[in-house]
Tab-separated table of C-alpha atoms and ligand atoms in Angstrom:
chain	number	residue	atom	x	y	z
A	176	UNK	CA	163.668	132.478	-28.360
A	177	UNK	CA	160.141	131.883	-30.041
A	178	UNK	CA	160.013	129.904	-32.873
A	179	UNK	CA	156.099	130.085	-33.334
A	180	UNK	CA	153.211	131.943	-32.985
A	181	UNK	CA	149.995	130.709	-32.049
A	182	UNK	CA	147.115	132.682	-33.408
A	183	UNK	CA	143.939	133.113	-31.634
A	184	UNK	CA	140.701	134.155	-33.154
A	185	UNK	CA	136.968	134.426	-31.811
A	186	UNK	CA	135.470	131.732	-31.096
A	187	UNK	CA	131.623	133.350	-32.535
A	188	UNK	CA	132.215	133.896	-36.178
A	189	UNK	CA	133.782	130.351	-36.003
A	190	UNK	CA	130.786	127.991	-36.297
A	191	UNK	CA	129.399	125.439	-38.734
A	192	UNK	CA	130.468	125.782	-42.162
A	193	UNK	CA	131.774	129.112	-41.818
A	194	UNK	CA	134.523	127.957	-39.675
A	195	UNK	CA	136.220	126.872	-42.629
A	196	UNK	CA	136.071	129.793	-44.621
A	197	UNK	CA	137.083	132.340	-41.801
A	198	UNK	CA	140.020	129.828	-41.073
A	199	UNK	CA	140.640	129.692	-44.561
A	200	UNK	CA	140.524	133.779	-45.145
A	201	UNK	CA	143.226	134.069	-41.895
A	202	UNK	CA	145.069	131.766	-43.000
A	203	UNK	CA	145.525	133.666	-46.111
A	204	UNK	CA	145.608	136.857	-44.574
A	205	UNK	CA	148.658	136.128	-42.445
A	206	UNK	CA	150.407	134.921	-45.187
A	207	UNK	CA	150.874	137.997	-46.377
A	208	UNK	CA	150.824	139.797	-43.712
A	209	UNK	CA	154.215	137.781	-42.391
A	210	UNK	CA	155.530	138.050	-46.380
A	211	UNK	CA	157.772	141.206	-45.885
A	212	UNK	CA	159.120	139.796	-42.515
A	213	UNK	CA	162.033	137.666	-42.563
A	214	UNK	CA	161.857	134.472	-41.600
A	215	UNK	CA	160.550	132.804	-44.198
A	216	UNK	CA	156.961	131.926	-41.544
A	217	UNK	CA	155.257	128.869	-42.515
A	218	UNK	CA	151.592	129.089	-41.327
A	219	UNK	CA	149.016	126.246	-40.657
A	220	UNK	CA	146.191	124.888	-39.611
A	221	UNK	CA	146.716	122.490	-36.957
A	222	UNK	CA	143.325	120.624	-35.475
A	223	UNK	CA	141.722	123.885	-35.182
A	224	UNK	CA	144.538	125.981	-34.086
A	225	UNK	CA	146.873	128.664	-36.632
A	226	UNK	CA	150.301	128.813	-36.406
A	227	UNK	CA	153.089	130.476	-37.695
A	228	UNK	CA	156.317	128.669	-37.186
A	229	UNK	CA	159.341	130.935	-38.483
A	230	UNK	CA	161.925	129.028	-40.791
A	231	UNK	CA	164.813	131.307	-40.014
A	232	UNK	CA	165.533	134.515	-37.884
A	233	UNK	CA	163.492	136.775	-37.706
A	234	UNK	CA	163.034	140.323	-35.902
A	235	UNK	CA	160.100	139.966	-32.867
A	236	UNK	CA	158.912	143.310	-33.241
A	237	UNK	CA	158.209	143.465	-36.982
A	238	UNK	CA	156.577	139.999	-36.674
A	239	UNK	CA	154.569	141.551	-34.114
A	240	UNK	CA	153.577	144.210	-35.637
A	241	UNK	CA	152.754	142.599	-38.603
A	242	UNK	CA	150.271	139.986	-36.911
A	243	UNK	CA	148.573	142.955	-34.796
A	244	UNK	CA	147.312	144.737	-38.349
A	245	UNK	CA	145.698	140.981	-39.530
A	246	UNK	CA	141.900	141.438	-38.784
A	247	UNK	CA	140.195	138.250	-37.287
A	248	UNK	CA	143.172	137.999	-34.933
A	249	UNK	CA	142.054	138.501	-30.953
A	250	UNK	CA	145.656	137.341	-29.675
A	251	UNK	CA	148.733	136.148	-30.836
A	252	UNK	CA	150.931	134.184	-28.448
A	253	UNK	CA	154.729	133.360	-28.570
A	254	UNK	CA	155.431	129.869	-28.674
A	255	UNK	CA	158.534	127.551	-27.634
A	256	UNK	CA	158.456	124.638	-29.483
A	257	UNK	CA	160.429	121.796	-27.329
A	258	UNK	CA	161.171	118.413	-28.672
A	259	UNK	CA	159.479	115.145	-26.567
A	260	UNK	CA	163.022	114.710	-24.206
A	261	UNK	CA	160.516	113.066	-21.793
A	262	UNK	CA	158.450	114.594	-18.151
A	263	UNK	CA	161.576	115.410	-16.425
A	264	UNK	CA	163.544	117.617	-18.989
A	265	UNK	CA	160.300	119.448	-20.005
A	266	UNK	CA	159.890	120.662	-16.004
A	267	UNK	CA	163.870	121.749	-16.741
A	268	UNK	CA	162.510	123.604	-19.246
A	269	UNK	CA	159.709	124.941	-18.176
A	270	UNK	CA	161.487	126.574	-15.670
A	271	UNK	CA	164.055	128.025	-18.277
A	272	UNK	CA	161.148	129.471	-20.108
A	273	UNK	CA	159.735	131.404	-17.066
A	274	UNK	CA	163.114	132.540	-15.870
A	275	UNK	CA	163.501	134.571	-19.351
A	276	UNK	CA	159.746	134.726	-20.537
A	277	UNK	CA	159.001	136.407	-17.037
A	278	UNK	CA	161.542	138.229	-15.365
A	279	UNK	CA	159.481	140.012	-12.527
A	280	UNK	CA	158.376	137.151	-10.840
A	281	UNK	CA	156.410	139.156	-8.699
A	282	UNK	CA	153.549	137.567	-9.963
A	283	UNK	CA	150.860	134.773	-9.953
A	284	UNK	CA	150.606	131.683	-12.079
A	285	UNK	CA	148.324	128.884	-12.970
A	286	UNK	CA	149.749	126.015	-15.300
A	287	UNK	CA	147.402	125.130	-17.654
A	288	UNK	CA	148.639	121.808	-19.131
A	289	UNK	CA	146.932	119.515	-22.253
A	290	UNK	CA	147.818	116.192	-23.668
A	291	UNK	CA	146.173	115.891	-27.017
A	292	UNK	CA	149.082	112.880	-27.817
A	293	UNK	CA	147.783	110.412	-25.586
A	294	UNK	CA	151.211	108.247	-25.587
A	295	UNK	CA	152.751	110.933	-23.126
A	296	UNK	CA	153.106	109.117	-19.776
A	297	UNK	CA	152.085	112.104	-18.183
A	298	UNK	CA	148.196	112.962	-17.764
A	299	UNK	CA	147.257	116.656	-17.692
A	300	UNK	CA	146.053	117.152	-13.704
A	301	UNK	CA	149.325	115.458	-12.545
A	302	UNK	CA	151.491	117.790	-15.282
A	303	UNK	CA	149.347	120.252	-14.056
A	304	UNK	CA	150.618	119.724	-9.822
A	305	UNK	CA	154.125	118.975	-10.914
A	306	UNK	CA	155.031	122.049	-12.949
A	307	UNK	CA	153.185	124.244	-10.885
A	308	UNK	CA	154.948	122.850	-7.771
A	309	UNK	CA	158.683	122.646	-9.818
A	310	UNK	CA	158.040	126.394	-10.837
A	311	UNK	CA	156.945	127.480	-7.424
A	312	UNK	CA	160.270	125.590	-5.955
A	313	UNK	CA	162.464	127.124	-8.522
A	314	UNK	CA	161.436	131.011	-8.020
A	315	UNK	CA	159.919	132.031	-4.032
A	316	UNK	CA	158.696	134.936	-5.397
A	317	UNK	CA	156.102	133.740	-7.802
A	318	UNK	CA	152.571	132.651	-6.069
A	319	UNK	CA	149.981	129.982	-7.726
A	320	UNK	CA	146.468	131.625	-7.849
A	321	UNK	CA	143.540	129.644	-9.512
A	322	UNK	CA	141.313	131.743	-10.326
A	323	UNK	CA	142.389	134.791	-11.542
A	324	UNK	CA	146.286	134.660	-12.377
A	325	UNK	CA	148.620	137.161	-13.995
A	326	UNK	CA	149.281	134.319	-16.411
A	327	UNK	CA	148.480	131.236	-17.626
A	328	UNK	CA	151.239	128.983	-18.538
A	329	UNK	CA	150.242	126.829	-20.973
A	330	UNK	CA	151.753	123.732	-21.976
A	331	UNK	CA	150.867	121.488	-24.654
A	332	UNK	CA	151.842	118.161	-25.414
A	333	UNK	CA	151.102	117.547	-29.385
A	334	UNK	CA	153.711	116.052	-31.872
A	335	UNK	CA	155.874	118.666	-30.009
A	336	UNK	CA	155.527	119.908	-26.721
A	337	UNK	CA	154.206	123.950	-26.977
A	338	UNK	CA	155.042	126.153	-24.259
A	339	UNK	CA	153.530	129.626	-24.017
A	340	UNK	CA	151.992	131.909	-21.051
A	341	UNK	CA	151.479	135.469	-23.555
A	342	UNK	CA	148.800	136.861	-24.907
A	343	UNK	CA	149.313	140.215	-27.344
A	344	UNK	CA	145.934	141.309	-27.929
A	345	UNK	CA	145.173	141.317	-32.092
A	346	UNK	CA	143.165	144.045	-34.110
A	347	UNK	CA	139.687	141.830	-33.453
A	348	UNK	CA	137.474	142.313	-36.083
A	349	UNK	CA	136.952	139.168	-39.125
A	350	UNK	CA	139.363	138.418	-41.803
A	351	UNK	CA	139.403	140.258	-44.988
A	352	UNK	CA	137.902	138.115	-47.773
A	353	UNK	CA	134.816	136.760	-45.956
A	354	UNK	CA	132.583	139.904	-46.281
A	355	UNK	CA	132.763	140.878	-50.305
A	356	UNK	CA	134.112	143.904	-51.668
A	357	UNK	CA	133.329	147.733	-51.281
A	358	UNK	CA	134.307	150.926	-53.047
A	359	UNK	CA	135.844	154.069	-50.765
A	360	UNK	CA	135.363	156.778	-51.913
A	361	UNK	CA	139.136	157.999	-50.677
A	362	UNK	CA	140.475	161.861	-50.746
A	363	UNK	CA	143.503	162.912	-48.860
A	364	UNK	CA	141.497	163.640	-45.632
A	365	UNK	CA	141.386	162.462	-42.630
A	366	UNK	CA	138.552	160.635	-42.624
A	367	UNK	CA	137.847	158.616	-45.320
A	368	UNK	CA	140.703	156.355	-44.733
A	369	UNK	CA	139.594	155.760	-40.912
A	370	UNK	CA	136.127	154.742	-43.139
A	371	UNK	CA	137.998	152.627	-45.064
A	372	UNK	CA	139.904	150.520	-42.102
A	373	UNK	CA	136.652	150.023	-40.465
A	374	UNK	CA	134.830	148.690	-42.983
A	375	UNK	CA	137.977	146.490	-43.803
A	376	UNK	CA	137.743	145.582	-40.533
A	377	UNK	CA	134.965	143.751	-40.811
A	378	UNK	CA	136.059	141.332	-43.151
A	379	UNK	CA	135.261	143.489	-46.399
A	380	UNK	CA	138.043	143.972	-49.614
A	381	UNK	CA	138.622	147.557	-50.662
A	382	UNK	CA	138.799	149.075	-53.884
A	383	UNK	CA	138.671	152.928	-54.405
A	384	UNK	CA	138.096	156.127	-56.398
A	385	UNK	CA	139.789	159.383	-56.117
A	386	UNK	CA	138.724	162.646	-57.476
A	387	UNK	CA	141.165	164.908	-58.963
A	388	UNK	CA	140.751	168.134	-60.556
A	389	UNK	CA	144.334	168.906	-61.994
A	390	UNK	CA	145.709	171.522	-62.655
A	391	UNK	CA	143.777	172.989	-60.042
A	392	UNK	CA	144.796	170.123	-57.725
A	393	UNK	CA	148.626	168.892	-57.938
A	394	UNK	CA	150.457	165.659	-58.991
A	395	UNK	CA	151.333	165.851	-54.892
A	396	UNK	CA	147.836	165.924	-53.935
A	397	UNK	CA	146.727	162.807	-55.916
A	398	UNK	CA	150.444	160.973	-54.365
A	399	UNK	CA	149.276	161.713	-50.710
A	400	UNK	CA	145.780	159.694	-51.607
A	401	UNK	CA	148.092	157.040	-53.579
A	402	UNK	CA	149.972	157.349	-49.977
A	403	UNK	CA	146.851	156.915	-48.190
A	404	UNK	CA	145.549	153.829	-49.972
A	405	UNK	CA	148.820	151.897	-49.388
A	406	UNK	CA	148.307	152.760	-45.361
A	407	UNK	CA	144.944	151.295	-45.430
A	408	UNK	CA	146.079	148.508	-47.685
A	409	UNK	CA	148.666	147.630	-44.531
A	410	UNK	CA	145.522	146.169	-43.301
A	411	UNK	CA	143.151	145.232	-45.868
A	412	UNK	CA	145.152	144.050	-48.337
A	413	UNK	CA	145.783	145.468	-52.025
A	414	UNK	CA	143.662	148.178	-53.101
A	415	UNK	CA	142.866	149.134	-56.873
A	416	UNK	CA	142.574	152.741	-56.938
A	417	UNK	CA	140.649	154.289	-59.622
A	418	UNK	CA	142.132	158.031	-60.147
A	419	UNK	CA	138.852	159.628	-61.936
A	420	UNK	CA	139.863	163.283	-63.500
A	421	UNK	CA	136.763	165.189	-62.036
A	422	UNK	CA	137.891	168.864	-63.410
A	423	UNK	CA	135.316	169.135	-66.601
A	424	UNK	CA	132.357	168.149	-64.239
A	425	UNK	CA	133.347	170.735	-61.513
A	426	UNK	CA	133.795	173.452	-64.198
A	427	UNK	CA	130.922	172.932	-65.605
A	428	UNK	CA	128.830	172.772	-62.561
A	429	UNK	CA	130.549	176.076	-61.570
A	430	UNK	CA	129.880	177.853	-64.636
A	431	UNK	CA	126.239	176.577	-64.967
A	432	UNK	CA	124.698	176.005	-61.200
A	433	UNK	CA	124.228	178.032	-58.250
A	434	UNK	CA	127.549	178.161	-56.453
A	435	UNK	CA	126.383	177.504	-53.127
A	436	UNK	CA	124.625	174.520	-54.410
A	437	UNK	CA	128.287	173.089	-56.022
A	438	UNK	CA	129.759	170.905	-53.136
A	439	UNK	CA	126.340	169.016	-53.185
A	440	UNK	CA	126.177	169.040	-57.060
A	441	UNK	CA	129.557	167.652	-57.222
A	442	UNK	CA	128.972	165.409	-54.435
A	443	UNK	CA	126.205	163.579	-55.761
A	444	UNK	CA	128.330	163.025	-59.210
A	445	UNK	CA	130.785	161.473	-57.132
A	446	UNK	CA	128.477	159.422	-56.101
A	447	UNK	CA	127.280	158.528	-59.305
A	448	UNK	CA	130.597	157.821	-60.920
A	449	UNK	CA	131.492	155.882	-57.981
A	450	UNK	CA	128.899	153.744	-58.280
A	451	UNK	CA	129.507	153.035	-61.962
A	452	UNK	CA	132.813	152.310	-61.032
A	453	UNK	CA	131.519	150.060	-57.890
A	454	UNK	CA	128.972	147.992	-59.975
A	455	UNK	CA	131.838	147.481	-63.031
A	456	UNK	CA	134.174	145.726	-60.254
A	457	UNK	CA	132.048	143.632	-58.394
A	458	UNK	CA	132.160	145.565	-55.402
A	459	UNK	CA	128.480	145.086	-52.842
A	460	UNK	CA	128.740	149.138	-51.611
A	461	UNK	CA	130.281	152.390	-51.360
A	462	UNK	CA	132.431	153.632	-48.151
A	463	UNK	CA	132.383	157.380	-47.290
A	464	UNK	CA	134.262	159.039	-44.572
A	465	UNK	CA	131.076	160.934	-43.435
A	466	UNK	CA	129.795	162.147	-39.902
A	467	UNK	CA	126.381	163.475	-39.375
A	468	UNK	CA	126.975	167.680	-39.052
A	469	UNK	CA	130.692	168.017	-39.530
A	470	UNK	CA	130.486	170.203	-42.440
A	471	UNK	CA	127.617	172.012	-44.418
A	472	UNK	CA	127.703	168.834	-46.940
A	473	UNK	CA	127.108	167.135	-44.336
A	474	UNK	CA	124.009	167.913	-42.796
A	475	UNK	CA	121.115	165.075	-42.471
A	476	UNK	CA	119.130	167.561	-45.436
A	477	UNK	CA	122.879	167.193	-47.524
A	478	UNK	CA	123.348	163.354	-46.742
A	479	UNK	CA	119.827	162.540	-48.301
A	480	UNK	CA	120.608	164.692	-51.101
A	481	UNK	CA	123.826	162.746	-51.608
A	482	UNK	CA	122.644	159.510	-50.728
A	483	UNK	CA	119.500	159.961	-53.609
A	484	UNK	CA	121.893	159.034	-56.284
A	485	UNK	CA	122.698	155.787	-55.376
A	486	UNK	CA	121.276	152.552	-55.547
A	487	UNK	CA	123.684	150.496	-53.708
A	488	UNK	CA	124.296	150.626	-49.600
A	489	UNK	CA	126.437	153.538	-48.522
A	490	UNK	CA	128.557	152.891	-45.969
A	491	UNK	CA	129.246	155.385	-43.548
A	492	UNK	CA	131.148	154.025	-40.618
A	493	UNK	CA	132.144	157.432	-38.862
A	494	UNK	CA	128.485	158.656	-39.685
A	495	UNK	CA	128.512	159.544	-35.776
A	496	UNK	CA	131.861	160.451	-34.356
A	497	UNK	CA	133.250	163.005	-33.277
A	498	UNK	CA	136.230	164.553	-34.706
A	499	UNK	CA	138.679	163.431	-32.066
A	500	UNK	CA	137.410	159.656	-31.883
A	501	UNK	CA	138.195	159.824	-35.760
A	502	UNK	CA	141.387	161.188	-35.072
A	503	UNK	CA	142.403	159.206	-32.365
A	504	UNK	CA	142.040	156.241	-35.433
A	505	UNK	CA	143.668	158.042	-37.812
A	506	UNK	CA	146.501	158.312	-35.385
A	507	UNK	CA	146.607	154.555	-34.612
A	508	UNK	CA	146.525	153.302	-38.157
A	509	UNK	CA	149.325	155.247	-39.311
A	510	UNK	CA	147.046	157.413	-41.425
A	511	UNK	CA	147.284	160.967	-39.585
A	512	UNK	CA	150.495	162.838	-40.346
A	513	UNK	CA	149.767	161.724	-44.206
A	514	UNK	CA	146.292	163.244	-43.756
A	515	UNK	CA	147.184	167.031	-42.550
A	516	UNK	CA	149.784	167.648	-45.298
A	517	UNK	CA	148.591	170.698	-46.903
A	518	UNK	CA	147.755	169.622	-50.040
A	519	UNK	CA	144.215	171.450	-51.638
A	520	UNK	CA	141.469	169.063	-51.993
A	521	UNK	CA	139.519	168.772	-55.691
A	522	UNK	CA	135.934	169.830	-53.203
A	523	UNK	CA	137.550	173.423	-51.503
A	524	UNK	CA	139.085	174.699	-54.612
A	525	UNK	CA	135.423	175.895	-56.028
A	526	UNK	CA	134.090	176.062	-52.645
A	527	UNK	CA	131.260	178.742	-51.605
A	528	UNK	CA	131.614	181.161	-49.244
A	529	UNK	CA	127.829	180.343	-48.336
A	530	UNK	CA	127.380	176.482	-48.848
A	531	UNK	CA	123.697	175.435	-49.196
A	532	UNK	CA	123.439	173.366	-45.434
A	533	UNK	CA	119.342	172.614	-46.587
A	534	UNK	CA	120.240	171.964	-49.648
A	535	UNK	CA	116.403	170.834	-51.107
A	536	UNK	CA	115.956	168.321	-53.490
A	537	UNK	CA	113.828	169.922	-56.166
A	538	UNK	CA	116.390	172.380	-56.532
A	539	UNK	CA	119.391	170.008	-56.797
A	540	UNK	CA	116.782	168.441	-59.689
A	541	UNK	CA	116.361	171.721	-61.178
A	542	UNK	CA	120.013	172.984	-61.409
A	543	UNK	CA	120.798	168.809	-62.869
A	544	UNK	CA	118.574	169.631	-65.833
A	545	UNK	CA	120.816	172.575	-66.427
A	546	UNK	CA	123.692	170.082	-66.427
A	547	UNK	CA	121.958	167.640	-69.065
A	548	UNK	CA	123.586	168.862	-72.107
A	549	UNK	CA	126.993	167.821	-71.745
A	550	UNK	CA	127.133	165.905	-68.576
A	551	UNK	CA	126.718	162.323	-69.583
A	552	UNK	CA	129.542	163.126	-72.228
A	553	UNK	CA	131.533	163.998	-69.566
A	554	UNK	CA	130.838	161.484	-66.912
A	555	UNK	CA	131.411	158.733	-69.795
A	556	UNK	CA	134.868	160.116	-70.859
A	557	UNK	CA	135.786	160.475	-66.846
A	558	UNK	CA	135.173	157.003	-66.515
A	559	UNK	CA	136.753	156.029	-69.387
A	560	UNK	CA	139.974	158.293	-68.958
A	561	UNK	CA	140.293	156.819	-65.614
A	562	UNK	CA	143.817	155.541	-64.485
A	563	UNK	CA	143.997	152.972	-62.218
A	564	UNK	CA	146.426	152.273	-59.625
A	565	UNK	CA	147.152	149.369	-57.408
A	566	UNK	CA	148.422	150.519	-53.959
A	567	UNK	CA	149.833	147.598	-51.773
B	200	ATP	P1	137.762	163.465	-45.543
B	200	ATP	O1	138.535	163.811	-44.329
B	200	ATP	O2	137.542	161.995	-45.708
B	200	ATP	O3	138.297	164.127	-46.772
B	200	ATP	P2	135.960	165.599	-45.146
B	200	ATP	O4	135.666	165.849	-43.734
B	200	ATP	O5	136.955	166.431	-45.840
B	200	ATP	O6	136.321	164.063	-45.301
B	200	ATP	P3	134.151	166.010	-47.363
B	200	ATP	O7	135.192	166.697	-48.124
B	200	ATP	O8	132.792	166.591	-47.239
B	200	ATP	O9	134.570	165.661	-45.885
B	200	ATP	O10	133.980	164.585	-47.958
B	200	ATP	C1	133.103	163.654	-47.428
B	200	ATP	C2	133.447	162.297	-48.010
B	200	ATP	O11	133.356	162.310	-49.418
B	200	ATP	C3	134.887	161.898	-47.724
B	200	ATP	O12	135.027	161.293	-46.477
B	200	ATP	C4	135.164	160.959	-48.862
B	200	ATP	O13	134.642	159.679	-48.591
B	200	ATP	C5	134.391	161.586	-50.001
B	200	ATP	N1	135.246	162.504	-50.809
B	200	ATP	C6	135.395	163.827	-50.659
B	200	ATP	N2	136.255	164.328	-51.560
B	200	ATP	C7	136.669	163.293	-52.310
B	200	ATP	C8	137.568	163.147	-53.428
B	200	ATP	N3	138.228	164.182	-53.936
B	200	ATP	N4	137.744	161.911	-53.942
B	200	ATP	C9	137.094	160.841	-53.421
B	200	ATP	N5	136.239	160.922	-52.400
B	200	ATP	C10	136.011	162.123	-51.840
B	201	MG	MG1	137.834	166.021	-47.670
């Protein structure tokens, strides 16, 4: 029954020259967003409104669902697009379009009518008494209430004549592709894809690096981060994932360091390589899925220990939730049941039984020096022995 969406974005991030370029970055976002949807959707920019008129059929739901992952977006509203038959067929129809758009009519109404083609005979507070009192005639159940009604009918008179009274609330947030780029780190938990979505979210492209430590972590293990990305990149768009072979380091940490200081140690190599990676591809900052206390490399002492190795911003979205708010994400992006398949994880395969939780800088300095033989070797040939993957 709808032919068209109408796509409705805040109003705040919309002003002055950076209208154009958050218009712009929806605009392009929905695009491919609606791509795998038939329907062949044609989107525009009208005089400061999107739409997304479908060419052919297309399934509701799917298109739905589609638009509700497209950051920037606060509603998206179904539209009937009527051809200009003149005043008295569009109250005909208007009347259609609440019998079927509304069947409880238990419910109250305010018609909200504009006339932005000034050639319709019609002006907008007498469309406004008229429909209201044609709808109100045509169903005794449904009340008019002016202040706060159940919905807002809205009718449009442009080129066409736009009829629409539903709001489906978007994902909020600003497009991707008007904040830069950042690098997530990603493993196959369940937080650092959460990380990823929110800084996404915000209007930031993702790229990111994965550790793996084969053979001692499987083909499977690296698929279910492959798996990840492509969940995450449901909302921000293509991700290239850099798969960074991380087993030399951790051996050699483990054979030269004190083991409860190896989660840190190979923490803040991740970092390192990360950033390499990072600065290489343009991206403005890193993305872990950290929260303040969660584990024992994740203490405020083990954060600043980590975080010494970098130059750029780290940003650590879920630095402090709680478990189940991180969850409760994970669960609503689609991310969750991938997380908790037990696959081992490149960081628990070497773990301690005794972590460092204090770990002190000077000593992470110290046990480094030990390292300095052959660990710029092998951080070089990591990088370069890296194999990248897109995930879309
Ligand atoms: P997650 O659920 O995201 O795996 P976690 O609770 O298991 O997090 P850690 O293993 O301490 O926590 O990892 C903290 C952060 O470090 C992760 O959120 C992620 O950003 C990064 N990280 C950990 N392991 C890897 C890895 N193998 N490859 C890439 N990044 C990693
Ligand atoms: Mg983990």
């Amino acid at each position: 029954m709808y032919q068209s969406f109408l796509i409705k974005y805040a109003e705040i991030a919309t002003k002055g020259k950076n209208r154009y370029l958050f218009e712009d970055a929806l605009v392009k976002q929905i695009r491919r967003a609606l791509k795998p949807v038939d329907g062949s959707f044609v989107v525009t920019k009208e005089s400061g409104r999107i739409y997304a008129h479908a060419q052919g059929e297309y399934d509701y739901e799917e298109t739905i669902e589609a638009l509700s992952r497209v950051f920037g977006i606060v509603g998206i509203c179904p539209v009937v697009v009527l051809e200009d038959q003149g005043f008295e067929q569009l109250k005909e129809d208007v009347i259609a379009y609440m019998e079927w758009a509304h069947p409880d009519k238990n419910i109250t109404f305010k018609v909200m009518s504009r006339r932005v083609r000034k050639n319709w005979p019609v002006d907008s507070q007498t469309m406004n008494a008229k429909l209201g009192e044609a709808v109100l005639n045509a169903f005794p159940e449904i009340r008019v209430d002016v202040h706060k009604p159940d919905i807002y009918l809205n009718v449009e008179i442009r080129e066409k004549i736009y009829v629409y009274s539903q709001v489906i609330p978007g994902a909020g947030g600003m497009p991707v592709g008007t904040a830069g780029k950042a690098m997530l780190l990603l493993s196959g938990g369940i937080d650092s894809p959460v990380a990823g979505y929110m800084i996404a979210k915000r209007g930031a492209k993702i790229d990111a690096v994965y550790f793996h430590a084969p053979p001692y972590t499987s083909e499977r293990a690296k698929q279910k981060v492959v798996d990840l990305a492509k969940l995450v990149a449901k909302y921000s768009g293509p991700i290239q994932l850099h798969v960074v072979n991380f087993t030399d380091i951790q051996m050699y940490i483990y054979e030269t360091c004190p083991h409860d200081q190896l989660t840190i140690l190979m923490r803040r190599y991740m970092m390192r390589i990360a950033e390499t990676i990072a600065l290489e591809t343009g991206c403005l900052g890193l993305i872990t899925g950290e929260s303040i206390g969660q584990v024992a490399s994740q203490t405020m002492q083990s954060l600043m220990a980590t975080n010494e190795v970098c130059t750029l911003p780290v940003y650590r979205p879920l630095i402090a939730f709680d478990k189940q708010d991180i969850v409760t994400i994970s669960e609503k992006i689609n991310t969750f049941e991938t997380s908790i398949l037990p696959y081992e994880d490149c960081c628990t395969i070497f773990v301690a039984k005794h972590p460092v939780t204090k770990p002190n800088l000077k000593s992470m300095h110290k046990s480094e020096e030990l390292l300095q033989e052959k660990i710029g070797e092998m951080v070089q040939t990591a990088l370069e022995t890296r194999e990248v993957i897109w995930a879309d």
